[in-house]
Short mmCIF file of C-alpha atoms in Angstrom, two decimals:
data_model
loop_
_atom_site.label_atom_id
_atom_site.label_comp_id
_atom_site.label_asym_id
_atom_site.label_seq_id
_atom_site.Cartn_x
_atom_site.Cartn_y
_atom_site.Cartn_z
CA UNK A 48 124.43 118.45 126.42
CA UNK A 49 123.31 114.96 126.98
CA UNK A 50 119.79 116.45 126.45
CA UNK A 51 120.43 117.17 122.91
CA UNK A 52 120.53 112.93 121.59
CA UNK A 53 118.35 111.87 119.37
CA UNK A 54 116.54 109.46 121.92
CA UNK A 55 115.85 112.64 124.40
CA UNK A 56 114.95 114.94 121.42
CA UNK A 57 112.46 112.13 120.02
CA UNK A 58 110.90 111.49 123.46
CA UNK A 59 110.16 115.10 123.89
CA UNK A 60 108.48 115.30 120.58
CA UNK A 61 106.14 112.59 121.42
CA UNK A 62 105.10 113.55 124.81
CA UNK A 63 104.42 117.01 123.09
CA UNK A 64 102.77 115.04 120.62
CA UNK A 65 100.56 113.60 123.11
CA UNK A 66 100.03 117.05 125.08
CA UNK A 67 98.81 118.67 121.73
CA UNK A 68 96.41 115.64 121.20
CA UNK A 69 94.91 115.80 124.59
CA UNK A 70 94.42 119.49 124.29
CA UNK A 71 92.74 119.23 120.95
CA UNK A 72 90.25 116.28 122.34
CA UNK A 73 89.61 118.21 125.26
CA UNK A 74 88.96 121.92 123.25
CA UNK A 75 87.74 121.32 119.77
CA UNK A 76 84.12 121.14 119.01
CA UNK A 77 84.36 119.63 115.62
CA UNK A 78 84.32 115.96 115.59
CA UNK A 79 86.38 115.47 112.87
CA UNK A 80 89.10 117.92 114.42
CA UNK A 81 88.71 115.43 118.01
CA UNK A 82 89.73 112.32 115.90
CA UNK A 83 92.86 114.24 114.42
CA UNK A 84 93.64 114.99 118.25
CA UNK A 85 93.08 111.08 118.71
CA UNK A 86 95.68 110.34 116.06
CA UNK A 87 98.16 112.87 117.34
CA UNK A 88 97.62 111.20 120.51
CA UNK A 89 98.30 107.54 119.09
CA UNK A 90 101.45 109.08 117.01
CA UNK A 91 103.24 110.50 120.03
CA UNK A 92 102.76 107.15 121.91
CA UNK A 93 104.31 105.21 119.21
CA UNK A 94 107.16 107.92 119.05
CA UNK A 95 107.69 107.53 122.87
CA UNK A 96 107.66 103.92 122.97
CA UNK A 97 110.05 103.56 119.95
CA UNK A 98 112.82 105.79 121.38
CA UNK A 99 112.56 104.51 124.63
CA UNK A 100 114.10 101.54 122.72
CA UNK A 101 116.64 103.15 121.41
CA UNK A 102 120.33 102.06 122.29
CA UNK A 103 122.52 105.11 120.98
CA UNK A 104 125.03 104.14 118.27
CA UNK A 105 123.34 100.59 117.34
CA UNK A 106 121.35 100.06 114.06
CA UNK A 107 118.04 98.38 113.28
CA UNK A 108 117.19 94.77 114.70
CA UNK A 109 117.59 93.39 111.47
CA UNK A 110 120.90 90.81 111.09
CA UNK A 111 122.41 90.82 107.56
CA UNK A 112 126.15 90.87 106.34
CA UNK A 113 127.08 93.74 108.42
CA UNK A 114 125.99 92.44 111.26
CA UNK A 115 127.64 88.98 112.81
CA UNK A 116 124.78 86.71 114.30
CA UNK A 117 127.10 86.02 117.38
CA UNK A 118 127.37 89.87 117.89
CA UNK A 119 123.94 91.01 116.89
CA UNK A 120 123.50 91.20 120.59
CA UNK A 121 125.70 93.99 120.92
CA UNK A 122 124.75 95.84 117.84
CA UNK A 123 121.09 96.05 117.38
CA UNK A 124 118.54 98.08 119.11
CA UNK A 125 115.64 96.79 121.26
CA UNK A 126 113.31 95.02 118.57
CA UNK A 127 110.57 94.10 121.27
CA UNK A 128 108.80 97.88 121.73
CA UNK A 129 108.94 97.87 117.95
CA UNK A 130 107.01 94.80 117.41
CA UNK A 131 104.11 96.18 119.72
CA UNK A 132 104.23 99.59 118.05
CA UNK A 133 103.49 97.68 114.88
CA UNK A 134 100.44 96.23 116.45
CA UNK A 135 99.75 99.54 118.20
CA UNK A 136 99.68 101.29 114.76
CA UNK A 137 97.33 98.74 113.16
CA UNK A 138 94.74 99.02 115.88
CA UNK A 139 95.07 102.63 115.87
CA UNK A 140 94.15 102.50 112.45
CA UNK A 141 91.04 100.42 113.06
CA UNK A 142 90.14 102.46 115.94
CA UNK A 143 90.34 105.62 113.71
CA UNK A 144 88.20 104.23 110.63
CA UNK A 145 85.48 103.13 113.01
CA UNK A 146 85.33 106.87 114.87
CA UNK A 147 85.00 108.02 111.04
CA UNK A 148 82.37 105.30 110.25
CA UNK A 149 80.35 106.75 113.47
CA UNK A 150 80.70 110.31 112.34
CA UNK A 151 79.10 109.59 108.92
CA UNK A 152 76.28 107.89 110.59
CA UNK A 153 76.07 110.74 113.40
CA UNK A 154 76.29 113.45 110.56
CA UNK A 155 73.77 111.58 108.50
CA UNK A 156 71.03 111.46 111.38
CA UNK A 157 71.49 115.35 112.79
CA UNK A 158 73.10 117.16 109.76
CA UNK A 159 76.01 118.64 112.19
CA UNK A 160 79.61 117.86 113.20
CA UNK A 161 79.70 119.69 116.04
CA UNK A 162 79.71 117.71 119.26
CA UNK A 163 77.58 120.22 121.21
CA UNK A 164 74.70 119.40 119.24
CA UNK A 165 74.66 115.72 120.39
CA UNK A 166 72.43 115.66 123.38
CA UNK A 167 70.98 112.07 123.21
CA UNK A 168 72.97 110.57 125.89
CA UNK A 169 73.86 113.62 127.67
CA UNK A 170 73.13 113.26 131.39
CA UNK B 111 85.68 129.81 132.10
CA UNK B 112 85.53 126.73 134.70
CA UNK B 113 85.76 124.55 132.04
CA UNK B 114 88.74 126.10 130.13
CA UNK B 115 90.51 126.09 133.80
CA UNK B 116 89.41 122.23 134.00
CA UNK B 117 91.13 121.53 130.52
CA UNK B 118 94.16 123.53 131.31
CA UNK B 119 94.78 121.60 134.58
CA UNK B 120 94.46 118.29 133.03
CA UNK B 121 96.93 119.06 130.48
CA UNK B 122 99.15 120.54 133.14
CA UNK B 123 98.98 117.45 135.14
CA UNK B 124 99.78 115.48 132.22
CA UNK B 125 102.80 117.53 131.24
CA UNK B 126 103.92 117.17 134.81
CA UNK B 127 103.43 112.97 134.43
CA UNK B 128 105.54 113.16 131.27
CA UNK B 129 108.01 115.77 132.61
CA UNK B 130 108.76 113.47 135.43
CA UNK B 131 109.10 110.43 132.79
CA UNK B 132 111.26 112.30 130.76
CA UNK B 133 113.82 113.45 133.76
CA UNK B 134 114.08 109.69 134.99
CA UNK B 135 114.78 108.41 131.39
CA UNK B 136 118.64 107.81 131.05
CA UNK B 137 118.98 106.01 127.77
CA UNK B 138 119.78 102.90 127.27
CA UNK B 139 123.34 101.16 126.97
CA UNK B 140 122.53 97.42 126.58
CA UNK B 141 119.37 95.62 125.45
CA UNK B 142 116.96 93.99 127.71
CA UNK B 143 117.25 90.54 129.26
CA UNK B 144 114.22 89.35 127.13
CA UNK B 145 115.46 91.19 124.15
CA UNK B 146 118.90 89.77 124.69
CA UNK B 147 117.58 86.21 125.05
CA UNK B 148 115.76 86.91 121.59
CA UNK B 149 118.82 88.33 119.94
CA UNK B 150 120.73 85.50 120.98
CA UNK B 151 118.54 82.67 120.05
CA UNK B 152 116.53 83.87 117.70
CA UNK B 153 118.62 83.01 114.57
CA UNK B 154 118.35 79.37 115.61
CA UNK B 155 115.11 79.14 116.93
CA UNK B 156 113.19 81.04 114.21
CA UNK B 157 115.81 81.83 111.31
CA UNK B 158 114.24 85.09 110.35
CA UNK B 159 116.75 87.74 109.62
CA UNK B 160 114.03 90.36 110.70
CA UNK B 161 114.09 90.12 114.52
CA UNK B 162 111.08 92.22 114.89
CA UNK B 163 109.09 90.14 112.30
CA UNK B 164 110.24 86.83 114.43
CA UNK B 165 108.54 88.77 117.58
CA UNK B 166 105.46 89.51 116.00
CA UNK B 167 104.73 86.38 113.92
CA UNK B 168 106.07 83.92 116.33
CA UNK B 169 106.93 84.73 119.58
CA UNK B 170 104.14 86.74 119.64
CA UNK B 171 101.97 84.86 117.21
CA UNK B 172 98.87 84.95 119.07
CA UNK B 173 98.94 88.66 119.48
CA UNK B 174 98.88 89.07 115.68
CA UNK B 175 96.22 86.77 115.42
CA UNK B 176 94.08 89.09 118.00
CA UNK B 177 95.41 92.23 116.07
CA UNK B 178 94.11 90.71 112.68
CA UNK B 179 90.87 89.92 114.04
CA UNK B 180 90.48 93.52 115.52
CA UNK B 181 91.50 94.75 112.26
CA UNK B 182 88.59 92.57 110.95
CA UNK B 183 86.19 93.57 113.34
CA UNK B 184 86.46 97.25 112.41
CA UNK B 185 86.60 96.59 108.63
CA UNK B 186 82.86 94.42 109.57
CA UNK B 187 81.74 97.33 111.60
CA UNK B 188 82.42 99.82 109.42
CA UNK B 189 80.63 98.12 106.06
CA UNK B 190 77.58 97.32 108.61
CA UNK B 191 77.39 101.17 109.89
CA UNK B 192 77.61 102.13 106.19
CA UNK B 193 75.53 99.92 104.61
CA UNK B 194 74.27 101.29 101.25
CA UNK B 195 70.97 102.00 100.21
CA UNK B 196 71.60 104.34 97.46
CA UNK B 197 69.91 103.76 94.14
CA UNK B 198 71.05 103.45 90.66
CA UNK B 199 69.49 106.17 89.32
CA UNK B 200 70.87 108.96 91.71
CA UNK B 201 74.22 107.56 90.97
CA UNK B 202 73.94 107.89 87.34
CA UNK B 203 72.68 111.87 87.78
CA UNK B 204 75.34 112.62 90.05
CA UNK B 205 77.95 110.85 87.86
CA UNK B 206 76.78 113.62 85.02
CA UNK B 207 77.08 116.47 87.51
CA UNK B 208 80.83 114.88 88.31
CA UNK B 209 84.04 116.54 86.90
CA UNK B 210 85.99 114.09 85.76
CA UNK B 211 89.22 113.61 87.31
CA UNK B 212 92.26 115.09 85.60
CA UNK B 213 94.22 113.26 82.40
CA UNK B 214 97.55 113.58 84.65
CA UNK B 215 95.84 111.57 87.40
CA UNK B 216 94.08 109.21 85.09
CA UNK B 217 97.39 108.74 83.15
CA UNK B 218 99.36 108.38 86.60
CA UNK B 219 97.07 105.96 87.68
CA UNK B 220 97.18 103.72 85.09
CA UNK B 221 101.22 103.24 85.28
CA UNK B 222 101.50 103.66 89.08
CA UNK B 223 98.71 101.16 90.48
CA UNK B 224 100.44 97.89 89.00
CA UNK B 225 104.03 99.14 90.25
CA UNK B 226 102.32 99.93 93.58
CA UNK B 227 100.57 96.53 94.05
CA UNK B 228 103.82 95.15 92.92
CA UNK B 229 105.80 96.76 95.54
CA UNK B 230 103.52 95.56 98.60
CA UNK B 231 103.47 92.23 97.33
CA UNK B 232 107.48 92.63 97.67
CA UNK B 233 107.18 94.03 101.13
CA UNK B 234 104.97 91.45 102.27
CA UNK B 235 106.92 88.45 100.79
CA UNK B 236 110.41 89.71 102.31
CA UNK B 237 109.08 90.62 105.35
CA UNK B 238 111.34 87.98 107.26
CA UNK B 239 114.43 89.83 105.84
CA UNK B 240 113.94 93.62 105.19
CA UNK B 241 111.87 96.24 106.88
CA UNK B 242 108.37 95.52 106.12
CA UNK B 243 105.97 92.68 106.38
CA UNK B 244 102.28 91.68 105.89
CA UNK B 245 100.76 94.57 107.67
CA UNK B 246 102.73 97.48 105.95
CA UNK B 247 102.63 95.59 102.33
CA UNK B 248 98.97 95.20 102.65
CA UNK B 249 98.59 99.36 103.58
CA UNK B 250 100.73 99.75 100.67
CA UNK B 251 98.23 97.74 98.43
CA UNK B 252 95.23 99.67 99.81
CA UNK B 253 97.21 102.90 98.87
CA UNK B 254 97.31 101.70 95.69
CA UNK B 255 93.60 101.09 95.59
CA UNK B 256 93.06 104.68 97.00
CA UNK B 257 94.90 105.99 94.22
CA UNK B 258 92.27 103.87 91.81
CA UNK B 259 89.52 105.52 93.78
CA UNK B 260 90.69 109.09 93.24
CA UNK B 261 90.99 108.61 89.31
CA UNK B 262 87.79 106.81 89.26
CA UNK B 263 85.67 107.65 92.12
CA UNK B 264 82.59 106.12 89.95
CA UNK B 265 84.74 102.68 90.02
CA UNK B 266 82.13 99.54 91.10
CA UNK B 267 84.19 97.88 93.80
CA UNK B 268 83.71 93.84 93.79
CA UNK B 269 83.20 93.28 97.53
CA UNK B 270 82.50 89.70 96.84
CA UNK B 271 85.87 89.11 95.48
CA UNK B 272 87.41 91.28 98.27
CA UNK B 273 85.52 89.37 100.77
CA UNK B 274 86.63 85.82 99.60
CA UNK B 275 90.07 86.55 99.60
CA UNK B 276 89.62 87.92 102.95
CA UNK B 277 88.20 85.07 104.46
CA UNK B 278 90.43 82.41 102.38
CA UNK B 279 93.79 84.40 103.74
CA UNK B 280 92.16 84.40 107.38
CA UNK B 281 91.38 80.74 107.45
CA UNK B 282 94.83 79.82 105.92
CA UNK B 283 96.51 82.00 108.69
CA UNK B 284 94.76 79.98 111.39
CA UNK B 285 95.46 76.47 109.39
CA UNK B 286 99.17 77.65 109.15
CA UNK B 287 98.96 78.12 113.02
CA UNK B 288 97.13 74.68 113.57
CA UNK B 289 99.99 72.79 111.31
CA UNK B 290 102.31 74.09 113.58
CA UNK B 291 100.79 71.74 116.59
CA UNK B 292 100.84 69.05 114.16
CA UNK B 293 104.15 69.20 112.29
CA UNK B 294 106.24 71.35 114.97
CA UNK B 295 105.87 72.18 118.81
CA UNK B 296 102.84 74.40 119.07
CA UNK B 297 100.26 76.73 117.56
CA UNK B 298 101.71 79.17 115.14
CA UNK B 299 105.35 77.34 115.43
CA UNK B 300 107.20 78.58 112.25
CA UNK B 301 109.46 75.19 112.03
CA UNK B 302 106.99 73.33 109.64
CA UNK B 303 109.28 71.91 107.30
CA UNK B 304 112.76 72.96 108.31
CA UNK B 305 114.19 76.67 108.43
CA UNK B 306 115.96 77.00 105.30
CA UNK B 307 119.13 79.06 104.92
CA UNK B 308 119.41 82.17 107.31
CA UNK B 309 118.60 85.41 105.52
CA UNK B 310 117.67 83.90 102.09
CA UNK B 311 113.91 84.02 100.50
CA UNK B 312 113.21 80.71 101.65
CA UNK B 313 114.01 80.94 105.25
CA UNK B 314 112.38 81.29 108.81
CA UNK B 315 109.84 78.42 108.13
CA UNK B 316 106.31 79.25 107.90
CA UNK B 317 106.71 82.99 108.39
CA UNK B 318 106.92 83.93 104.70
CA UNK B 319 103.61 81.91 104.16
CA UNK B 320 101.68 83.58 107.08
CA UNK B 321 102.91 87.32 106.00
CA UNK B 322 101.49 86.50 102.81
CA UNK B 323 98.21 85.87 103.99
CA UNK B 324 98.41 88.86 106.61
CA UNK B 325 99.12 90.85 103.73
CA UNK B 326 96.35 89.85 101.21
CA UNK B 327 93.89 90.02 104.32
CA UNK B 328 94.98 93.51 105.39
CA UNK B 329 95.23 94.63 101.91
CA UNK B 330 91.61 93.79 101.37
CA UNK B 331 90.15 94.72 104.60
CA UNK B 332 91.75 98.38 104.24
CA UNK B 333 90.57 98.28 100.54
CA UNK B 334 86.91 97.30 101.88
CA UNK B 335 87.00 100.21 104.55
CA UNK B 336 88.16 102.53 101.81
CA UNK B 337 85.71 101.20 99.25
CA UNK B 338 82.71 101.52 101.55
CA UNK B 339 83.70 105.08 102.55
CA UNK B 340 83.80 105.99 99.02
CA UNK B 341 80.60 104.42 98.25
CA UNK B 342 78.81 106.17 101.29
CA UNK B 343 79.74 109.42 99.56
CA UNK B 344 77.40 108.59 96.70
CA UNK B 345 74.53 107.84 98.56
CA UNK B 346 72.27 110.74 99.00
#
């Protein structure tokens, strides 16, 4: 029954999201749907990173009245991957905005969102 | 057919990798060495109640500077790619053809937008005490801006003002970092004027100042991205 703990469930969910994202990126023809695949991939990675840092029975890494400063090391989850995920979310947002801008530009040139109709750089 | 087979093979290969990773994960019982170091020494060294903030802004401040630069670059590239060349007349014609947004949305916007902006400011000012920080507060401010755009799509966006806010907060972030070299131990060190009382608003040295600048910068950048996308829609 160990696999029904929260960290296993969320890691499995994250991996599942990554797989759905990869599948979407590879199979979809519509550029917007490919972007959705990328964001799913992104979100899955973030969920996996945060849940790897989870320590069972502990609380968020914020020291307040309920957590003693001297005892903090035994009471909090790992703050480092959370900080990295914070960075990753922002970068993911920037990349998504860029992809959408390119799609708008491509759509204006070719009047199409189908990836098969862009043959300019195909070899 | 071959293509579908290849796609299936790739997905199955990834699934196998992930299954291996999953089955070798045994859960944690204690923190890693680095995180233990942060948890033990952070209150004395940095003084922020929120450990994630301490890591993002001080221990890994350079990473955050790079992150802000990446966000700036993507905002700049978006507005470069979607450069406007629509004329006012088309805009007028289009406006006349548009159905105005509903009464509910317009009234709700008038009430909610100031509150959303205030909440965003609260989140980035209290980034060192509560969950949140500059990036989250900036995103909240940008979401208020999205609501504004939904209610009034024909709204003119003052890009000049957004650019000024963004540049000033970006430069101030770097200046606070350089002050760290002069007054404290190094670039982006937060111990400029003493750390203050642990757990109060005036604590953690320069972290609240840096997070206010990051919040303003992120808020204005995201607003400018959203605004540029909205304006491109008008182009025909």
